[in-house]
Short mmCIF file of C-alpha atoms and ligand atoms in Angstrom, two decimals:
data_model
loop_
_atom_site.label_atom_id
_atom_site.label_comp_id
_atom_site.label_asym_id
_atom_site.label_seq_id
_atom_site.Cartn_x
_atom_site.Cartn_y
_atom_site.Cartn_z
CA MET A 1 7.87 35.15 -12.91
CA LYS A 2 4.22 35.02 -12.33
CA GLY A 3 2.69 32.09 -10.28
CA ALA A 4 0.52 30.74 -13.16
CA GLU A 5 3.07 31.06 -15.49
CA LEU A 6 5.10 28.76 -13.53
CA VAL A 7 2.64 26.33 -13.30
CA ASP A 8 2.49 25.97 -16.65
CA THR A 9 6.49 26.38 -17.51
CA LEU A 10 6.75 23.79 -14.80
CA ASP A 11 3.65 21.28 -16.66
CA ALA A 12 4.89 21.58 -19.81
CA ARG A 13 8.58 20.48 -18.75
CA LEU A 14 7.22 17.61 -16.59
CA GLU A 15 3.93 16.44 -18.51
CA PRO A 16 6.09 15.35 -21.31
CA LEU A 17 9.14 13.32 -19.15
CA GLU A 18 6.42 11.71 -16.65
CA ILE A 19 4.24 10.36 -19.93
CA ALA A 20 7.30 8.40 -20.90
CA ALA A 21 8.45 6.92 -18.06
CA ASN A 22 5.05 5.87 -17.37
CA ARG A 23 5.01 4.41 -20.73
CA ALA A 24 8.54 2.69 -19.85
CA TRP A 25 7.37 2.07 -16.75
CA TRP A 26 4.33 -0.42 -17.92
CA ASN A 27 6.58 -1.90 -20.90
CA ALA A 28 9.27 -2.91 -18.45
CA ASN A 29 6.21 -4.32 -16.23
CA ILE A 30 4.40 -6.39 -19.10
CA ASP A 31 7.89 -7.50 -20.50
CA ALA A 32 10.78 -7.15 -18.18
CA SER A 33 13.97 -7.56 -20.28
CA GLU A 34 17.24 -5.91 -19.61
CA ALA A 35 16.52 -2.97 -22.50
CA THR A 36 12.65 -2.33 -20.87
CA GLN A 37 14.93 -1.79 -17.62
CA ALA A 38 17.20 0.39 -19.50
CA ALA A 39 14.83 2.91 -20.87
CA ARG A 40 12.38 2.89 -17.22
CA ALA A 41 15.95 4.31 -15.41
CA ALA A 42 16.41 6.87 -18.04
CA ALA A 43 13.20 7.79 -17.77
CA ASP A 44 12.84 7.86 -14.20
CA LEU A 45 16.29 9.94 -14.06
CA ALA A 46 15.21 12.23 -16.90
CA VAL A 47 11.79 13.19 -14.40
CA SER A 48 14.21 13.35 -11.84
CA ASP A 49 16.71 15.85 -13.22
CA VAL A 50 13.94 18.19 -14.17
CA LEU A 51 12.60 18.10 -9.82
CA ALA A 52 16.79 18.50 -9.27
CA ASP A 53 16.50 21.81 -11.01
CA SER A 54 17.33 24.34 -8.00
CA GLU A 55 16.72 27.41 -9.83
CA ALA A 56 13.43 26.00 -11.00
CA PHE A 57 13.10 25.16 -7.11
CA ALA A 58 13.27 28.52 -5.81
CA GLU A 59 11.06 30.15 -8.44
CA VAL A 60 8.58 27.81 -7.19
CA ARG A 61 9.68 29.06 -3.14
CA GLY A 62 9.52 32.17 -4.10
CA ALA A 63 5.94 31.86 -5.61
CA THR A 64 4.96 29.93 -3.03
CA ALA A 65 5.90 32.64 -0.43
CA SER A 66 3.84 35.45 -2.04
CA PRO A 67 -0.10 34.78 -1.87
CA ASP A 68 -1.54 33.69 -4.90
CA ALA A 69 -5.02 34.96 -5.32
CA ASP A 70 -6.49 31.81 -7.41
CA PRO A 71 -6.45 28.36 -4.91
CA THR A 72 -5.95 26.30 -8.32
CA VAL A 73 -2.19 28.10 -8.92
CA ALA A 74 -1.37 27.91 -5.26
CA ARG A 75 -2.15 24.31 -4.94
CA ALA A 76 -0.37 23.97 -7.86
CA LEU A 77 3.01 25.35 -6.14
CA ALA A 78 2.28 23.76 -3.30
CA VAL A 79 2.79 20.34 -4.87
CA LEU A 80 5.35 21.34 -7.49
CA GLU A 81 7.42 22.40 -3.54
CA GLN A 82 6.70 19.37 -2.61
CA ALA A 83 8.00 17.03 -5.65
CA PHE A 84 10.74 19.50 -5.83
CA THR A 85 11.91 19.27 -2.13
CA PRO A 86 13.83 16.11 -1.91
CA HIS A 87 15.42 16.16 -5.08
CA GLN A 88 17.00 19.35 -3.87
CA ILE A 89 20.46 17.58 -2.87
CA VAL A 90 24.28 17.78 -3.82
CA PRO A 91 24.21 15.44 -6.80
CA ASP A 92 26.72 13.26 -5.69
CA LEU A 93 24.57 12.22 -2.75
CA ARG A 94 21.43 11.82 -4.78
CA ARG A 95 23.78 9.52 -7.21
CA ARG A 96 24.51 7.34 -3.97
CA LEU A 97 20.82 7.18 -2.89
CA ILE A 98 19.74 5.73 -6.25
CA ASP A 99 22.26 3.65 -6.92
CA LEU A 100 21.83 2.14 -3.10
CA GLU A 101 18.26 1.86 -3.30
CA ALA A 102 18.66 0.22 -6.39
CA ALA A 103 21.37 -2.44 -5.45
CA ILE A 104 19.24 -3.51 -2.35
CA GLY A 105 16.24 -3.78 -4.42
CA SER A 106 17.61 -6.18 -7.01
CA ARG A 107 19.05 -8.16 -3.87
CA PHE A 108 15.36 -8.73 -2.91
CA ALA A 109 15.03 -9.86 -6.52
CA ARG A 110 17.45 -12.35 -6.55
CA HIS A 111 17.27 -13.39 -3.13
CA ARG A 112 16.09 -17.25 -2.68
CA GLY A 113 15.49 -18.58 0.93
CA THR A 114 16.67 -22.50 0.95
CA LEU A 115 14.47 -24.89 1.84
CA ASP A 116 14.91 -28.97 2.15
CA GLY A 117 18.66 -27.77 0.74
CA GLU A 118 16.79 -25.95 -2.50
CA PRO A 119 16.49 -22.72 -3.10
CA ALA A 120 13.23 -21.49 -2.70
CA ASP A 121 10.78 -18.64 -3.54
CA ASP A 122 8.27 -16.78 -2.11
CA ASN A 123 5.63 -18.64 -3.43
CA ALA A 124 6.95 -21.96 -2.23
CA ILE A 125 7.81 -20.56 1.42
CA LEU A 126 3.79 -19.59 1.88
CA ALA A 127 2.79 -22.54 0.30
CA VAL A 128 4.40 -24.61 3.38
CA LEU A 129 3.32 -21.45 5.63
CA ARG A 130 -0.30 -21.94 4.69
CA HIS A 131 -0.81 -26.05 4.29
CA SER A 132 2.29 -27.87 6.36
CA ASP A 133 0.64 -29.56 9.96
CA ASP A 134 4.22 -29.85 10.42
CA ALA A 135 5.87 -26.77 13.10
CA GLU A 136 9.25 -28.08 12.17
CA ARG A 137 8.99 -27.82 8.66
CA ARG A 138 7.08 -24.10 8.97
CA ARG A 139 9.91 -23.25 11.59
CA ALA A 140 12.07 -23.86 8.75
CA ALA A 141 10.25 -22.05 5.61
CA TRP A 142 9.94 -18.83 8.20
CA GLU A 143 13.54 -18.76 8.74
CA ALA A 144 13.75 -19.54 5.26
CA SER A 145 11.70 -15.94 4.77
CA LYS A 146 14.20 -14.01 7.04
CA THR A 147 17.58 -15.19 5.04
CA ILE A 148 17.31 -11.99 2.90
CA GLY A 149 16.62 -9.73 6.28
CA ALA A 150 20.93 -10.63 7.28
CA GLU A 151 21.83 -9.91 4.06
CA VAL A 152 20.92 -6.69 3.09
CA ALA A 153 20.47 -5.29 7.15
CA SER A 154 23.85 -3.51 7.16
CA ASP A 155 23.32 -1.74 3.42
CA LEU A 156 19.78 -0.71 4.79
CA ARG A 157 21.52 0.60 7.82
CA GLU A 158 23.54 2.70 5.23
CA LEU A 159 20.56 3.69 3.30
CA VAL A 160 18.72 4.91 5.95
CA ARG A 161 21.66 7.06 7.36
CA LEU A 162 21.96 8.26 3.50
CA ARG A 163 18.42 9.10 3.27
CA ASN A 164 19.16 10.98 6.93
CA GLU A 165 21.91 12.79 5.62
CA ALA A 166 19.62 14.30 2.50
CA ALA A 167 17.37 15.02 5.09
CA ARG A 168 19.00 17.04 7.12
CA GLU A 169 20.53 18.86 4.31
CA LEU A 170 17.25 20.00 3.53
CA GLY A 171 16.38 20.99 7.31
CA TYR A 172 14.43 18.28 8.16
CA ARG A 173 15.06 16.28 11.74
CA ASP A 174 15.28 13.10 9.58
CA HIS A 175 13.87 11.15 6.42
CA PHE A 176 10.97 10.04 8.63
CA ALA A 177 9.62 13.79 9.10
CA LEU A 178 10.59 14.45 5.68
CA VAL A 179 8.70 12.26 4.00
CA LEU A 180 5.75 12.78 5.92
CA ALA A 181 6.11 16.70 5.61
CA THR A 182 6.19 16.50 1.57
CA THR A 183 3.02 14.50 1.55
CA ASP A 184 0.89 16.39 3.56
CA PHE A 185 0.76 14.09 6.87
CA ASP A 186 1.36 16.08 10.22
CA GLU A 187 3.64 13.76 12.67
CA ALA A 188 1.42 14.50 15.46
CA ARG A 189 -1.52 14.15 14.23
CA LEU A 190 -0.62 10.61 12.06
CA PHE A 191 0.53 9.62 16.04
CA ASP A 192 -2.65 10.45 17.43
CA THR A 193 -4.38 8.85 15.04
CA LEU A 194 -2.80 5.82 15.36
CA ASP A 195 -2.60 6.35 19.64
CA GLN A 196 -6.81 5.80 18.79
CA VAL A 197 -6.06 2.42 16.31
CA ASP A 198 -4.30 0.77 18.98
CA SER A 199 -7.11 1.45 21.80
CA ILE A 200 -9.58 0.89 19.89
CA THR A 201 -8.13 -2.68 18.18
CA ARG A 202 -6.64 -3.33 21.85
CA ASP A 203 -9.40 -5.61 22.89
CA PRO A 204 -11.03 -7.22 19.77
CA PHE A 205 -7.97 -8.07 18.82
CA ARG A 206 -6.63 -9.70 22.08
CA ALA A 207 -10.32 -11.82 22.03
CA MET A 208 -10.00 -12.72 18.12
CA LYS A 209 -6.23 -13.64 18.83
CA SER A 210 -6.94 -15.93 21.56
CA ALA A 211 -9.35 -17.64 19.73
CA LEU A 212 -7.67 -18.07 16.94
CA ASP A 213 -4.15 -19.53 19.12
CA ALA A 214 -6.65 -22.36 20.72
CA ARG A 215 -7.54 -23.27 17.45
CA LEU A 216 -3.80 -22.73 16.06
CA ALA A 217 -2.36 -24.97 19.43
CA GLU A 218 -5.39 -27.87 18.64
CA ARG A 219 -4.39 -27.76 15.00
CA PHE A 220 -0.42 -28.25 15.82
CA GLY A 221 -0.88 -29.96 19.15
CA VAL A 222 0.86 -27.65 21.14
CA ALA A 223 0.32 -25.44 24.09
CA VAL A 224 -1.19 -21.79 23.25
CA THR A 225 2.17 -20.65 25.26
CA ASP A 226 4.03 -22.30 22.38
CA LEU A 227 3.32 -20.93 19.37
CA ARG A 228 5.33 -18.70 17.42
CA PRO A 229 5.42 -16.82 14.14
CA TRP A 230 5.61 -19.66 12.42
CA HIS A 231 2.65 -21.39 13.06
CA TYR A 232 0.90 -18.06 11.54
CA ASP A 233 0.56 -18.59 7.66
CA ASP A 234 1.50 -14.98 6.58
CA PRO A 235 5.64 -14.44 7.16
CA PHE A 236 4.91 -11.27 9.13
CA PHE A 237 1.35 -12.10 10.43
CA GLN A 238 -0.14 -9.04 8.07
CA ASP A 239 -2.92 -11.39 6.75
CA PRO A 240 -5.07 -13.62 8.78
CA PRO A 241 -4.47 -17.62 8.75
CA LYS A 242 -6.68 -19.64 6.54
CA ASP A 243 -8.70 -20.29 9.67
CA ALA A 244 -9.63 -17.36 10.57
CA GLY A 245 -11.05 -16.87 7.21
CA VAL A 246 -13.92 -17.96 4.33
CA ASP A 247 -12.84 -19.68 1.67
CA LEU A 248 -14.65 -17.95 -1.52
CA ASP A 249 -12.84 -20.22 -4.31
CA PRO A 250 -15.36 -22.40 -4.80
CA ASN A 251 -18.26 -20.17 -5.41
CA LEU A 252 -15.84 -18.07 -7.55
CA HIS A 253 -13.85 -20.51 -9.78
CA GLU A 254 -15.94 -20.13 -12.63
CA ALA A 255 -16.54 -16.79 -12.65
CA ASP A 256 -15.27 -14.53 -15.52
CA LEU A 257 -13.50 -11.59 -13.65
CA GLU A 258 -13.39 -9.26 -16.68
CA ALA A 259 -17.69 -9.62 -17.25
CA LEU A 260 -17.83 -9.21 -13.21
CA THR A 261 -15.77 -6.20 -13.21
CA VAL A 262 -17.42 -4.11 -16.07
CA ARG A 263 -21.20 -5.78 -14.44
CA THR A 264 -20.02 -4.44 -10.76
CA PHE A 265 -18.81 -0.79 -12.36
CA ASP A 266 -21.87 -0.92 -14.68
CA GLY A 267 -23.94 -0.58 -11.59
CA MET A 268 -22.51 2.15 -10.34
CA GLY A 269 -22.80 3.96 -13.55
CA ILE A 270 -19.19 3.75 -14.33
CA GLU A 271 -17.74 2.91 -17.48
CA VAL A 272 -14.61 0.44 -17.40
CA ARG A 273 -15.04 -1.38 -21.07
CA GLY A 274 -11.98 1.59 -22.32
CA VAL A 275 -9.41 0.69 -19.10
CA ILE A 276 -10.36 -3.13 -20.01
CA ALA A 277 -9.19 -2.91 -23.52
CA ARG A 278 -6.12 -0.98 -22.76
CA SER A 279 -5.21 -3.78 -20.04
CA ASP A 280 -3.19 -6.34 -20.01
CA LEU A 281 -5.06 -8.99 -17.53
CA THR A 282 -3.62 -12.58 -18.18
CA PRO A 283 -0.41 -14.23 -16.59
CA ARG A 284 2.38 -14.11 -19.11
CA GLU A 285 6.01 -15.09 -19.08
CA ARG A 286 8.39 -12.01 -18.34
CA LYS A 287 5.67 -9.74 -17.02
CA VAL A 288 5.28 -9.12 -13.21
CA GLN A 289 3.48 -11.03 -10.56
CA HIS A 290 1.24 -8.52 -8.46
CA ALA A 291 -0.92 -6.15 -9.97
CA PHE A 292 -1.48 -1.92 -10.83
CA CYS A 293 -3.20 0.64 -11.98
CA ILE A 294 -1.27 3.32 -13.51
CA ASP A 295 -2.77 6.88 -15.25
CA VAL A 296 -0.21 7.14 -18.00
CA ASP A 297 -1.05 10.60 -19.97
CA ARG A 298 -3.60 12.28 -17.69
CA ARG A 299 -5.86 12.42 -20.28
CA GLY A 300 -7.83 9.24 -20.37
CA ASP A 301 -5.07 6.27 -21.11
CA VAL A 302 -5.74 4.70 -17.65
CA ARG A 303 -4.61 0.68 -17.69
CA VAL A 304 -5.03 -2.15 -15.74
CA LEU A 305 -2.14 -4.66 -15.46
CA SER A 306 -3.30 -7.93 -13.53
CA ASN A 307 -2.26 -11.77 -13.65
CA ASN A 308 -6.07 -13.29 -13.65
CA VAL A 309 -6.62 -16.40 -12.46
CA PRO A 310 -10.17 -17.61 -11.61
CA GLY A 311 -10.69 -17.09 -7.49
CA ALA A 312 -11.36 -14.92 -4.95
CA ARG A 313 -8.16 -13.43 -4.89
CA TRP A 314 -7.65 -11.53 -8.47
CA ALA A 315 -12.06 -10.77 -8.32
CA GLU A 316 -10.77 -8.52 -5.41
CA THR A 317 -7.54 -7.43 -7.38
CA MET A 318 -9.55 -6.45 -10.57
CA LEU A 319 -12.29 -4.78 -8.32
CA HIS A 320 -9.37 -2.83 -6.51
CA GLU A 321 -7.65 -1.56 -9.72
CA PHE A 322 -10.75 -1.36 -11.77
CA GLY A 323 -11.65 1.08 -8.25
CA HIS A 324 -8.14 2.91 -8.84
CA ALA A 325 -9.48 3.60 -12.45
CA ALA A 326 -12.37 5.24 -11.82
CA TYR A 327 -10.73 7.44 -9.60
CA PHE A 328 -8.28 8.61 -12.67
CA ASN A 329 -10.95 8.57 -14.95
CA GLY A 330 -12.90 11.20 -12.69
CA VAL A 331 -10.28 14.04 -12.06
CA THR A 332 -10.95 16.89 -14.16
CA ARG A 333 -9.11 17.23 -16.77
CA ASP A 334 -8.68 20.88 -17.58
CA LEU A 335 -6.67 20.85 -14.13
CA PRO A 336 -2.88 21.31 -14.23
CA TRP A 337 -0.83 18.36 -15.06
CA VAL A 338 0.73 18.33 -11.37
CA LEU A 339 -2.83 18.37 -10.09
CA ARG A 340 -4.38 15.62 -12.33
CA THR A 341 -3.90 13.12 -9.68
CA MET A 342 -4.68 12.32 -6.25
CA HIS A 343 -3.11 11.53 -2.90
CA LEU A 344 -2.07 7.87 -2.18
CA CYS A 345 -4.61 7.00 0.83
CA LEU A 346 -6.92 8.46 -1.20
CA THR A 347 -6.95 6.13 -3.96
CA GLU A 348 -6.20 3.25 -1.67
CA GLY A 349 -9.32 3.95 0.24
CA VAL A 350 -11.49 3.86 -3.26
CA ALA A 351 -10.03 0.81 -4.49
CA MET A 352 -9.95 -0.91 -0.59
CA ARG A 353 -13.67 0.22 -0.76
CA CYS A 354 -14.51 -1.58 -4.14
CA GLY A 355 -12.13 -4.84 -3.59
CA ARG A 356 -14.39 -5.28 -0.28
CA LEU A 357 -17.18 -5.69 -2.57
CA VAL A 358 -16.02 -9.34 -2.55
CA HIS A 359 -16.72 -10.20 0.73
CA ASP A 360 -20.38 -8.15 0.27
CA PRO A 361 -23.30 -10.98 0.39
CA GLU A 362 -25.12 -8.38 -1.96
CA TRP A 363 -22.55 -8.55 -4.38
CA LEU A 364 -22.05 -12.21 -4.41
CA GLY A 365 -26.54 -12.79 -4.53
CA ARG A 366 -26.89 -10.00 -7.54
CA ILE A 367 -23.95 -9.74 -9.31
CA VAL A 368 -21.93 -13.23 -8.94
CA GLY A 369 -25.96 -15.16 -8.58
CA LEU A 370 -25.26 -17.67 -5.72
CA PRO A 371 -28.34 -18.64 -4.46
CA ALA A 372 -30.03 -16.93 -2.01
CA ALA A 373 -29.29 -19.82 0.66
CA THR A 374 -25.35 -20.08 0.16
CA VAL A 375 -25.66 -16.21 1.00
CA ASP A 376 -27.22 -16.21 3.74
CA GLU A 377 -25.06 -19.00 5.18
CA LEU A 378 -21.80 -17.43 4.10
CA ALA A 379 -23.06 -13.68 5.27
CA PRO A 380 -22.55 -13.89 8.97
CA ARG A 381 -19.01 -15.72 8.52
CA LEU A 382 -18.28 -13.13 5.88
CA HIS A 383 -18.41 -9.91 8.19
CA ALA A 384 -16.56 -11.63 11.00
CA ALA A 385 -13.53 -12.55 8.40
CA ARG A 386 -13.79 -9.01 7.23
CA ARG A 387 -13.60 -7.92 10.75
CA THR A 388 -10.66 -10.16 11.08
CA SER A 389 -8.49 -8.99 8.38
CA LEU A 390 -9.08 -5.14 9.44
CA LEU A 391 -7.68 -5.82 13.18
CA VAL A 392 -4.55 -7.82 12.12
CA PHE A 393 -3.80 -5.53 9.46
CA ALA A 394 -3.87 -2.78 11.70
CA ARG A 395 -1.96 -4.22 14.47
CA TRP A 396 0.91 -4.76 11.43
CA VAL A 397 0.96 -1.30 10.70
CA LEU A 398 1.51 0.03 13.50
CA VAL A 399 4.36 -2.17 14.11
CA MET A 400 5.80 -0.71 10.42
CA THR A 401 5.17 2.75 11.65
CA HIS A 402 6.53 2.63 14.93
CA PHE A 403 9.60 0.38 13.96
CA GLU A 404 10.15 2.88 11.00
CA ARG A 405 9.98 6.00 13.06
CA GLY A 406 12.70 4.76 15.99
CA LEU A 407 14.67 3.08 12.59
CA TYR A 408 15.44 6.84 11.37
CA ALA A 409 15.70 8.58 14.56
CA ASP A 410 18.80 5.81 15.83
CA PRO A 411 19.98 4.03 12.67
CA ASP A 412 22.77 2.43 14.74
CA GLY A 413 20.23 1.46 17.40
CA ALA A 414 18.97 -2.01 18.71
CA HIS A 415 16.89 -2.83 16.20
CA ASP A 416 16.56 -6.51 16.36
CA SER A 417 15.00 -6.49 19.19
CA ARG A 418 13.29 -3.28 19.18
CA TRP A 419 11.05 -5.16 15.97
CA TRP A 420 10.31 -8.13 18.32
CA ASP A 421 9.45 -5.80 21.03
CA LEU A 422 7.10 -4.19 18.86
CA VAL A 423 5.34 -7.32 17.04
CA GLU A 424 4.98 -8.78 21.00
CA ARG A 425 3.36 -5.50 22.40
CA PHE A 426 1.20 -4.55 18.84
CA GLN A 427 0.68 -8.33 17.64
CA LEU A 428 0.71 -10.75 20.71
CA VAL A 429 2.99 -12.87 18.91
CA ARG A 430 5.59 -14.21 20.56
CA ARG A 431 9.50 -13.73 19.40
CA PRO A 432 11.56 -17.10 18.79
CA ASP A 433 13.86 -18.39 21.63
CA GLY A 434 17.15 -16.53 21.61
CA ARG A 435 16.90 -15.12 18.14
CA SER A 436 19.27 -12.54 17.55
CA ALA A 437 19.12 -11.49 13.65
CA PRO A 438 17.24 -8.33 11.99
CA ASP A 439 14.04 -9.93 10.86
CA TRP A 440 13.06 -6.58 9.75
CA ALA A 441 15.33 -5.62 7.24
CA ALA A 442 13.21 -8.89 5.30
CA LYS A 443 10.24 -6.48 4.79
CA ILE A 444 11.00 -4.80 1.62
CA HIS A 445 9.17 -2.11 2.07
CA LEU A 446 11.93 -0.49 4.31
CA CYS A 447 13.90 -0.30 1.07
CA VAL A 448 11.60 0.59 -1.79
CA ALA A 449 8.55 2.35 -0.04
CA PRO A 450 10.02 3.77 3.31
CA VAL A 451 7.75 5.96 5.24
CA TYR A 452 4.89 4.68 3.46
CA TYR A 453 2.70 2.11 5.44
CA HIS A 454 0.62 4.53 7.48
CA ASN A 455 -0.93 5.01 3.73
CA TYR A 456 -2.55 1.20 3.99
CA LEU A 457 -4.17 2.07 7.13
CA PHE A 458 -5.48 5.37 6.32
CA GLY A 459 -7.00 3.85 3.18
CA GLU A 460 -8.65 1.60 5.29
CA LEU A 461 -10.13 4.21 7.47
CA ILE A 462 -11.09 6.28 4.56
CA ALA A 463 -12.65 2.56 2.95
CA SER A 464 -15.05 2.37 6.05
CA GLN A 465 -16.19 6.30 6.11
CA LEU A 466 -16.56 5.82 2.11
CA GLU A 467 -18.88 2.83 3.16
CA GLU A 468 -20.90 5.17 5.40
CA ALA A 469 -21.05 8.16 3.43
CA PHE A 470 -22.22 6.41 0.29
CA GLY A 471 -23.60 3.08 1.20
CA GLY A 472 -23.80 0.17 -0.64
CA LEU A 473 -22.30 0.17 -4.01
CA VAL A 474 -24.24 -2.56 -5.57
CA ASP A 475 -26.68 -1.76 -8.74
CA ARG A 476 -26.64 1.98 -7.41
CA GLY A 477 -27.00 3.46 -10.34
CA GLN A 478 -26.01 7.14 -8.99
CA VAL A 479 -23.86 6.35 -6.77
CA GLY A 480 -20.49 6.45 -9.34
CA ALA A 481 -21.51 10.04 -10.35
CA GLN A 482 -21.86 11.39 -6.66
CA LEU A 483 -18.40 10.21 -6.09
CA GLY A 484 -16.98 11.97 -8.92
CA ASP A 485 -18.50 15.47 -7.94
CA ARG A 486 -17.70 14.77 -4.46
CA LEU A 487 -14.75 12.70 -4.33
CA PHE A 488 -12.64 12.11 -7.61
CA ALA A 489 -13.33 15.13 -9.39
CA PRO A 490 -10.79 17.98 -7.55
CA GLY A 491 -8.04 15.49 -8.16
CA ALA A 492 -4.86 16.85 -5.82
CA ALA A 493 -6.54 20.85 -5.92
CA ARG A 494 -7.37 20.14 -2.21
CA ARG A 495 -4.95 18.86 0.34
CA TRP A 496 -6.62 14.80 1.06
CA ASP A 497 -8.02 15.43 3.99
CA HIS A 498 -10.12 18.75 3.14
CA LEU A 499 -11.10 16.16 0.31
CA ILE A 500 -12.26 13.39 2.61
CA GLU A 501 -13.92 16.35 4.47
CA HIS A 502 -15.96 17.61 1.95
CA ALA A 503 -16.29 14.17 0.31
CA THR A 504 -18.12 12.79 3.40
CA GLY A 505 -19.03 15.57 5.43
CA GLU A 506 -17.07 14.58 8.26
CA PRO A 507 -12.83 14.80 8.83
CA LEU A 508 -11.36 11.66 8.94
CA SER A 509 -11.73 9.95 12.13
CA PRO A 510 -10.87 6.64 13.84
CA ALA A 511 -14.29 5.96 15.60
CA VAL A 512 -15.15 4.83 11.95
CA LEU A 513 -13.06 1.75 12.37
CA LYS A 514 -15.09 1.64 16.13
CA ARG A 515 -18.44 1.05 14.06
CA ALA A 516 -16.69 -1.17 11.11
CA LEU A 517 -15.24 -3.51 13.82
CA GLN A 518 -18.48 -4.49 15.45
CA PRO A 519 -19.65 -7.89 16.01
ZN1 LIG B 615 -3.89 -0.05 -4.55
#
């Protein structure tokens, strides 16, 4: 079959099944029940069955090997090959992987730590770590947050072995190498970027952290050398403690988040009222508690799920999710189905760029309408808080990515101690004395979103590069059209790294992080 014909044929098979899977995903998230979960699993399996079709895969490979004159067709074939590859394993192994992943995932959903002899959910544990000044109570909460690790660690190691078995069957070193190769990441370049991020952030992070540690030591009445992981509000220290941030809730507690979102995107020349109308934005029973944006049919049915309550957190979430929505709506509709999407790190970059507006003095002044004196007073602290949060997050991603590469390189290795070696090296957080436990296994991404974390760091780099290339977003009526033409329209028809260079005039470089971190 000719390349173009093959792309059409596979589009016609995948499009209706993926639309059905997207609808099922939406329904399961706005109304969690056994029926909606079962419908979702069935719809996902139908997509996976097409991607496992070995004859179709052979045709894609054959067509990929012959140079095709049309670059869009050639790119569609390359993307199809990447989508089919991970599914080309013996059916028994594919089923064992799906079952084990689902089993570990549901243990995460059901598990509750124990605090004061009572089951405690994540919010209860986080509330102690955010607000308590009692170090022993904080320690108990932190330990409760890690008990899921001990419960799933051996199954997780088994999942890692199975993922490696599948990857080797496909000719890859391990699962880590397979995921990078099928998502347009070159491993050597990725780790070169991580090394540069390490050297750019090392000194400013150390300086920021010693100031933070001095404040925490005073607050808890201990020596700096006695600070341990439970003194930092987040169980993984992936976000800065509240002692290092700015609380914007008093400025946003009366804000109408939908109106603010519409007003913000109107200012960029981007229409989001249609998305608002299709979205589900208020908290409710049986609805998932986080937020996401989904492009259901790649023809304009874009929806956001959120759980808005007044305040800074959900204001940022709304701008973030509607950044995803603007991107989805900006992709050219006449591309093949498989290209009418984009790389995860690009859409995260756009969403993060929009979410950052909440800490932008211009946005707080012009869109929220805070008095000039308030904005002037907040401005330097907002900059410092943004910088701290970038530093903390970058160091955390270094831990995750290095850890995960080592986990797949040797699933039976001494990962309990290796985890703390990396935390001490990159995050400068001391391990608890005498602790021997699989604390790494408490991080849900290792199970449900393997080899994914670097996308968040690249998202931050891309957000900073967009900020430099396109300037401010507040009431810049042309910026929506500029982003649309240069970044959104091509969808996945270009590789993400080529597209960011095309859109901003420069290849993505960690140097942008150095500039973003200027005090
Ligand atoms: Zn996002």
